[in-house]
């Protein structure tokens, strides 16, 4: 009788542990939604968010009618079924209507995808458009259909894109937006190259005072690690990994966790993505080598607990993994670490 009781207790503990360890989106799907689960218990932590997570998904068309729930579902399912994606990172959205985000949330819910929206306004200060972008996204949280589930679909939000090229004006706006967002408990960050001099010290290779301010304000790190644009150090895709690992180690040591490589890329042609030198490396051979190397270094991403996104799915010619019909430009198999 004691032996039977012990076995039951062990089984109960194992069942409890398996339930306790499930989290969205890595080890559980939507399956009826949170059903009372707190946001803290709903989302996977950095101990599971490493290696390949998903795709950058360009939404750069300002004609909102070109986007639909059905289109999003088709793309999300392709990302998921072919490559095992669990996240979609929205890249340069310029449809400033709440309905755009509502349809996106519904599509993600119905395909078990987590979303990382971006508040994008311009490549320079543009307060009126920034206001539109913020209002469109914040409107999702009060939408009658998806408002209550949005915090369970939006893992985090990226404020702007490559803001280090634009000076420092945006930091106060980011603080203001974070205050507005706090009611919904969705984390906020920027998405940028953290090796810029605006963020880093030139002496000790740490964050400077501005970098520390941005890092402190951020709830996590979304970093662009772009050896493609560092042709002096990375002449081709056969000689980039030392630079890449230096960046990963810097981020793991200096930046807010969890850490995602939200943007990394290589071009297989010269359609608008010139490197400045070594342009002979813009070809399919280097493109394949780049992604095969990233994909083949699971141990590094796992040891540092860093996730990465493929930039891009479709919409940036030369970088895209698929063509206009959703067919891969080459047969990449992505390993889940």
PDB file of C-alpha atoms in Angstrom, residues 6-201:
ATOM      1  CA  UNK A   6       4.515   6.502  -3.391  1.00  0.00           C
ATOM      2  CA  UNK A   7       4.017   5.693  -7.060  1.00  0.00           C
ATOM      3  CA  UNK A   8       0.854   7.792  -7.187  1.00  0.00           C
ATOM      4  CA  UNK A   9       2.676  10.700  -5.542  1.00  0.00           C
ATOM      5  CA  UNK A  10       5.575  10.452  -8.017  1.00  0.00           C
ATOM      6  CA  UNK A  11       3.145  10.302 -10.955  1.00  0.00           C
ATOM      7  CA  UNK A  12       1.254  13.318  -9.637  1.00  0.00           C
ATOM      8  CA  UNK A  13       4.504  15.259  -9.325  1.00  0.00           C
ATOM      9  CA  UNK A  14       5.515  14.384 -12.867  1.00  0.00           C
ATOM     10  CA  UNK A  15       2.130  15.438 -14.223  1.00  0.00           C
ATOM     11  CA  UNK A  16       2.296  18.692 -12.282  1.00  0.00           C
ATOM     12  CA  UNK A  17       5.810  19.374 -13.523  1.00  0.00           C
ATOM     13  CA  UNK A  18       4.849  18.773 -17.149  1.00  0.00           C
ATOM     14  CA  UNK A  19       1.881  21.114 -16.818  1.00  0.00           C
ATOM     15  CA  UNK A  20       3.907  23.752 -14.997  1.00  0.00           C
ATOM     16  CA  UNK A  21       6.588  23.710 -17.682  1.00  0.00           C
ATOM     17  CA  UNK A  22       4.259  24.305 -20.625  1.00  0.00           C
ATOM     18  CA  UNK A  23       4.390  27.836 -21.938  1.00  0.00           C
ATOM     19  CA  UNK A  24       3.403  29.801 -25.022  1.00  0.00           C
ATOM     20  CA  UNK A  25       4.488  29.569 -27.753  1.00  0.00           C
ATOM     21  CA  UNK A  26       7.280  26.976 -27.439  1.00  0.00           C
ATOM     22  CA  UNK A  27       5.590  24.128 -25.596  1.00  0.00           C
ATOM     23  CA  UNK A  28       1.901  24.876 -25.873  1.00  0.00           C
ATOM     24  CA  UNK A  29      -0.445  26.334 -28.465  1.00  0.00           C
ATOM     25  CA  UNK A  30      -3.423  28.631 -27.998  1.00  0.00           C
ATOM     26  CA  UNK A  31      -5.784  25.750 -27.112  1.00  0.00           C
ATOM     27  CA  UNK A  32      -8.615  27.864 -25.838  1.00  0.00           C
ATOM     28  CA  UNK A  33      -6.457  30.691 -24.626  1.00  0.00           C
ATOM     29  CA  UNK A  34      -5.005  31.581 -21.242  1.00  0.00           C
ATOM     30  CA  UNK A  35      -8.114  30.553 -19.285  1.00  0.00           C
ATOM     31  CA  UNK A  36      -7.052  32.473 -16.198  1.00  0.00           C
ATOM     32  CA  UNK A  37      -3.316  31.939 -16.610  1.00  0.00           C
ATOM     33  CA  UNK A  38      -1.251  34.956 -15.623  1.00  0.00           C
ATOM     34  CA  UNK A  39       0.943  36.584 -18.256  1.00  0.00           C
ATOM     35  CA  UNK A  40       4.000  35.604 -16.237  1.00  0.00           C
ATOM     36  CA  UNK A  41       3.027  31.939 -16.369  1.00  0.00           C
ATOM     37  CA  UNK A  42       1.770  32.116 -19.952  1.00  0.00           C
ATOM     38  CA  UNK A  43       4.946  33.221 -21.715  1.00  0.00           C
ATOM     39  CA  UNK A  44       8.052  31.112 -22.075  1.00  0.00           C
ATOM     40  CA  UNK A  45      11.133  32.515 -20.363  1.00  0.00           C
ATOM     41  CA  UNK A  46      14.624  32.876 -21.752  1.00  0.00           C
ATOM     42  CA  UNK A  47      15.454  29.327 -20.675  1.00  0.00           C
ATOM     43  CA  UNK A  48      13.340  28.198 -23.645  1.00  0.00           C
ATOM     44  CA  UNK A  49      13.654  31.139 -26.037  1.00  0.00           C
ATOM     45  CA  UNK A  50      16.928  30.298 -27.729  1.00  0.00           C
ATOM     46  CA  UNK A  51      17.877  29.260 -31.246  1.00  0.00           C
ATOM     47  CA  UNK A  52      15.496  29.802 -34.143  1.00  0.00           C
ATOM     48  CA  UNK A  53      12.264  31.550 -33.140  1.00  0.00           C
ATOM     49  CA  UNK A  54      10.707  32.802 -36.356  1.00  0.00           C
ATOM     50  CA  UNK A  55      10.761  35.365 -39.135  1.00  0.00           C
ATOM     51  CA  UNK A  56      10.900  39.075 -39.776  1.00  0.00           C
ATOM     52  CA  UNK A  57       7.694  39.705 -41.704  1.00  0.00           C
ATOM     53  CA  UNK A  58       7.787  42.901 -43.789  1.00  0.00           C
ATOM     54  CA  UNK A  59       4.488  44.818 -43.838  1.00  0.00           C
ATOM     55  CA  UNK A  60       5.727  47.905 -45.681  1.00  0.00           C
ATOM     56  CA  UNK A  61       2.669  48.560 -47.863  1.00  0.00           C
ATOM     57  CA  UNK A  62       0.666  51.572 -46.705  1.00  0.00           C
ATOM     58  CA  UNK A  63      -2.428  50.344 -48.576  1.00  0.00           C
ATOM     59  CA  UNK A  64      -4.170  48.630 -45.675  1.00  0.00           C
ATOM     60  CA  UNK A  65      -6.548  46.866 -48.068  1.00  0.00           C
ATOM     61  CA  UNK A  66      -3.657  44.731 -49.277  1.00  0.00           C
ATOM     62  CA  UNK A  67      -3.609  42.889 -45.938  1.00  0.00           C
ATOM     63  CA  UNK A  68      -6.119  40.349 -44.692  1.00  0.00           C
ATOM     64  CA  UNK A  69      -6.684  37.721 -42.051  1.00  0.00           C
ATOM     65  CA  UNK A  70      -6.540  34.985 -44.705  1.00  0.00           C
ATOM     66  CA  UNK A  71      -3.229  36.273 -46.051  1.00  0.00           C
ATOM     67  CA  UNK A  72      -1.693  36.369 -42.594  1.00  0.00           C
ATOM     68  CA  UNK A  73      -2.914  32.849 -41.808  1.00  0.00           C
ATOM     69  CA  UNK A  74      -1.474  31.477 -45.048  1.00  0.00           C
ATOM     70  CA  UNK A  75       1.948  32.984 -44.343  1.00  0.00           C
ATOM     71  CA  UNK A  76       1.997  32.046 -40.667  1.00  0.00           C
ATOM     72  CA  UNK A  77       1.089  28.442 -41.425  1.00  0.00           C
ATOM     73  CA  UNK A  78       3.825  28.229 -44.045  1.00  0.00           C
ATOM     74  CA  UNK A  79       6.399  29.575 -41.574  1.00  0.00           C
ATOM     75  CA  UNK A  80       5.222  27.119 -38.970  1.00  0.00           C
ATOM     76  CA  UNK A  81       4.765  23.984 -41.068  1.00  0.00           C
ATOM     77  CA  UNK A  82       7.956  24.311 -43.135  1.00  0.00           C
ATOM     78  CA  UNK A  83      10.365  25.653 -40.535  1.00  0.00           C
ATOM     79  CA  UNK A  84       8.796  25.333 -37.104  1.00  0.00           C
ATOM     80  CA  UNK A  85       8.453  29.066 -36.458  1.00  0.00           C
ATOM     81  CA  UNK A  86       6.689  30.090 -33.260  1.00  0.00           C
ATOM     82  CA  UNK A  87       7.178  33.878 -33.527  1.00  0.00           C
ATOM     83  CA  UNK A  88       6.507  36.518 -36.163  1.00  0.00           C
ATOM     84  CA  UNK A  89       8.347  39.811 -35.924  1.00  0.00           C
ATOM     85  CA  UNK A  90       6.496  42.587 -37.774  1.00  0.00           C
ATOM     86  CA  UNK A  91       8.887  44.677 -39.826  1.00  0.00           C
ATOM     87  CA  UNK A  92       8.232  48.317 -40.811  1.00  0.00           C
ATOM     88  CA  UNK A  93       4.416  48.358 -40.550  1.00  0.00           C
ATOM     89  CA  UNK A  94       3.006  51.466 -42.198  1.00  0.00           C
ATOM     90  CA  UNK A  95      -0.714  50.686 -42.076  1.00  0.00           C
ATOM     91  CA  UNK A  96      -1.830  52.922 -39.237  1.00  0.00           C
ATOM     92  CA  UNK A  97      -5.223  51.377 -38.547  1.00  0.00           C
ATOM     93  CA  UNK A  98      -6.167  49.362 -35.486  1.00  0.00           C
ATOM     94  CA  UNK A  99      -8.069  46.940 -37.740  1.00  0.00           C
ATOM     95  CA  UNK A 100      -4.733  45.884 -39.268  1.00  0.00           C
ATOM     96  CA  UNK A 101      -3.469  44.780 -35.862  1.00  0.00           C
ATOM     97  CA  UNK A 102      -6.792  43.166 -34.932  1.00  0.00           C
ATOM     98  CA  UNK A 103      -6.664  40.887 -37.974  1.00  0.00           C
ATOM     99  CA  UNK A 104      -3.024  40.115 -37.188  1.00  0.00           C
ATOM    100  CA  UNK A 105      -3.888  39.082 -33.612  1.00  0.00           C
ATOM    101  CA  UNK A 106      -6.717  36.852 -34.824  1.00  0.00           C
ATOM    102  CA  UNK A 107      -4.454  35.174 -37.378  1.00  0.00           C
ATOM    103  CA  UNK A 108      -1.745  34.590 -34.757  1.00  0.00           C
ATOM    104  CA  UNK A 109      -4.263  33.168 -32.295  1.00  0.00           C
ATOM    105  CA  UNK A 110      -5.590  30.746 -34.902  1.00  0.00           C
ATOM    106  CA  UNK A 111      -2.103  29.565 -35.913  1.00  0.00           C
ATOM    107  CA  UNK A 112      -0.506  29.421 -32.436  1.00  0.00           C
ATOM    108  CA  UNK A 113       1.951  32.214 -33.216  1.00  0.00           C
ATOM    109  CA  UNK A 114       3.407  34.863 -30.928  1.00  0.00           C
ATOM    110  CA  UNK A 115       3.771  38.355 -32.391  1.00  0.00           C
ATOM    111  CA  UNK A 116       6.330  41.102 -31.897  1.00  0.00           C
ATOM    112  CA  UNK A 117       4.754  44.278 -33.324  1.00  0.00           C
ATOM    113  CA  UNK A 118       6.806  47.322 -34.234  1.00  0.00           C
ATOM    114  CA  UNK A 119       5.819  50.949 -33.723  1.00  0.00           C
ATOM    115  CA  UNK A 120       7.327  52.447 -36.855  1.00  0.00           C
ATOM    116  CA  UNK A 121       6.946  56.027 -38.043  1.00  0.00           C
ATOM    117  CA  UNK A 122       9.880  57.134 -40.214  1.00  0.00           C
ATOM    118  CA  UNK A 123      13.659  57.146 -40.528  1.00  0.00           C
ATOM    119  CA  UNK A 124      13.693  60.544 -38.822  1.00  0.00           C
ATOM    120  CA  UNK A 125      11.651  62.462 -36.259  1.00  0.00           C
ATOM    121  CA  UNK A 126       8.044  62.622 -37.392  1.00  0.00           C
ATOM    122  CA  UNK A 127       5.773  63.195 -34.405  1.00  0.00           C
ATOM    123  CA  UNK A 128       2.392  63.175 -36.244  1.00  0.00           C
ATOM    124  CA  UNK A 129       3.085  59.770 -37.806  1.00  0.00           C
ATOM    125  CA  UNK A 130       4.495  58.497 -34.511  1.00  0.00           C
ATOM    126  CA  UNK A 131       1.202  59.476 -32.877  1.00  0.00           C
ATOM    127  CA  UNK A 132      -0.731  57.558 -35.542  1.00  0.00           C
ATOM    128  CA  UNK A 133       1.453  54.478 -35.173  1.00  0.00           C
ATOM    129  CA  UNK A 134       1.106  54.453 -31.380  1.00  0.00           C
ATOM    130  CA  UNK A 135      -2.665  55.010 -31.444  1.00  0.00           C
ATOM    131  CA  UNK A 136      -3.257  52.262 -34.014  1.00  0.00           C
ATOM    132  CA  UNK A 137      -1.407  49.686 -31.944  1.00  0.00           C
ATOM    133  CA  UNK A 138      -2.744  50.763 -28.548  1.00  0.00           C
ATOM    134  CA  UNK A 139      -6.266  50.547 -29.960  1.00  0.00           C
ATOM    135  CA  UNK A 140      -5.942  46.775 -30.117  1.00  0.00           C
ATOM    136  CA  UNK A 141      -5.971  46.516 -26.330  1.00  0.00           C
ATOM    137  CA  UNK A 142      -9.429  48.090 -26.101  1.00  0.00           C
ATOM    138  CA  UNK A 143     -10.885  46.291 -29.103  1.00  0.00           C
ATOM    139  CA  UNK A 144     -14.075  44.432 -28.181  1.00  0.00           C
ATOM    140  CA  UNK A 145     -13.049  41.246 -29.993  1.00  0.00           C
ATOM    141  CA  UNK A 146      -9.342  40.785 -29.257  1.00  0.00           C
ATOM    142  CA  UNK A 147      -8.478  43.373 -26.603  1.00  0.00           C
ATOM    143  CA  UNK A 148      -8.429  40.892 -23.741  1.00  0.00           C
ATOM    144  CA  UNK A 149      -6.218  38.378 -25.560  1.00  0.00           C
ATOM    145  CA  UNK A 150      -3.749  40.817 -27.161  1.00  0.00           C
ATOM    146  CA  UNK A 151      -1.286  40.684 -24.210  1.00  0.00           C
ATOM    147  CA  UNK A 152      -1.238  36.899 -24.666  1.00  0.00           C
ATOM    148  CA  UNK A 153      -0.353  37.250 -28.369  1.00  0.00           C
ATOM    149  CA  UNK A 154       2.000  40.260 -28.234  1.00  0.00           C
ATOM    150  CA  UNK A 155       5.152  38.905 -26.630  1.00  0.00           C
ATOM    151  CA  UNK A 156       6.770  42.350 -26.694  1.00  0.00           C
ATOM    152  CA  UNK A 157       6.781  45.508 -28.797  1.00  0.00           C
ATOM    153  CA  UNK A 158       9.683  47.089 -30.663  1.00  0.00           C
ATOM    154  CA  UNK A 159       9.739  50.878 -30.530  1.00  0.00           C
ATOM    155  CA  UNK A 160      11.061  52.176 -33.856  1.00  0.00           C
ATOM    156  CA  UNK A 161      13.716  50.628 -36.047  1.00  0.00           C
ATOM    157  CA  UNK A 162      17.450  51.367 -36.014  1.00  0.00           C
ATOM    158  CA  UNK A 163      16.904  54.429 -33.866  1.00  0.00           C
ATOM    159  CA  UNK A 164      20.624  54.768 -33.211  1.00  0.00           C
ATOM    160  CA  UNK A 165      20.862  56.410 -36.636  1.00  0.00           C
ATOM    161  CA  UNK A 166      18.441  59.135 -35.542  1.00  0.00           C
ATOM    162  CA  UNK A 167      20.086  60.672 -32.514  1.00  0.00           C
ATOM    163  CA  UNK A 168      18.451  60.701 -29.079  1.00  0.00           C
ATOM    164  CA  UNK A 169      15.159  62.590 -29.536  1.00  0.00           C
ATOM    165  CA  UNK A 170      13.119  59.375 -29.334  1.00  0.00           C
ATOM    166  CA  UNK A 171      14.067  58.332 -25.801  1.00  0.00           C
ATOM    167  CA  UNK A 172      11.497  60.620 -24.165  1.00  0.00           C
ATOM    168  CA  UNK A 173       8.808  59.366 -26.534  1.00  0.00           C
ATOM    169  CA  UNK A 174       9.734  55.794 -25.713  1.00  0.00           C
ATOM    170  CA  UNK A 175       9.317  56.551 -21.993  1.00  0.00           C
ATOM    171  CA  UNK A 176       5.910  58.056 -22.681  1.00  0.00           C
ATOM    172  CA  UNK A 177       4.801  55.095 -24.772  1.00  0.00           C
ATOM    173  CA  UNK A 178       5.984  52.651 -22.129  1.00  0.00           C
ATOM    174  CA  UNK A 179       3.793  54.400 -19.574  1.00  0.00           C
ATOM    175  CA  UNK A 180       0.780  54.005 -21.871  1.00  0.00           C
ATOM    176  CA  UNK A 181       1.650  50.365 -22.481  1.00  0.00           C
ATOM    177  CA  UNK A 182       2.146  49.514 -18.812  1.00  0.00           C
ATOM    178  CA  UNK A 183      -1.588  48.968 -18.239  1.00  0.00           C
ATOM    179  CA  UNK A 184      -1.412  45.942 -20.543  1.00  0.00           C
ATOM    180  CA  UNK A 185       1.843  44.460 -19.158  1.00  0.00           C
ATOM    181  CA  UNK A 186       3.457  44.035 -22.574  1.00  0.00           C
ATOM    182  CA  UNK A 187       7.258  44.461 -22.573  1.00  0.00           C
ATOM    183  CA  UNK A 188       8.861  47.207 -24.660  1.00  0.00           C
ATOM    184  CA  UNK A 189      12.259  47.519 -26.267  1.00  0.00           C
ATOM    185  CA  UNK A 190      14.038  48.956 -29.291  1.00  0.00           C
ATOM    186  CA  UNK A 191      15.413  46.918 -32.177  1.00  0.00           C
ATOM    187  CA  UNK A 192      18.828  48.075 -33.351  1.00  0.00           C
ATOM    188  CA  UNK A 193      22.546  47.404 -33.833  1.00  0.00           C
ATOM    189  CA  UNK A 194      24.029  47.553 -30.354  1.00  0.00           C
ATOM    190  CA  UNK A 195      27.558  47.949 -31.724  1.00  0.00           C
ATOM    191  CA  UNK A 196      26.846  51.569 -32.689  1.00  0.00           C
ATOM    192  CA  UNK A 197      28.976  54.234 -30.999  1.00  0.00           C
ATOM    193  CA  UNK A 198      25.806  55.915 -29.734  1.00  0.00           C
ATOM    194  CA  UNK A 199      25.362  52.954 -27.373  1.00  0.00           C
ATOM    195  CA  UNK A 200      28.894  51.678 -26.716  1.00  0.00           C
ATOM    196  CA  UNK A 201      32.012  52.981 -25.030  1.00  0.00           C
TER     197      UNK A 201
END
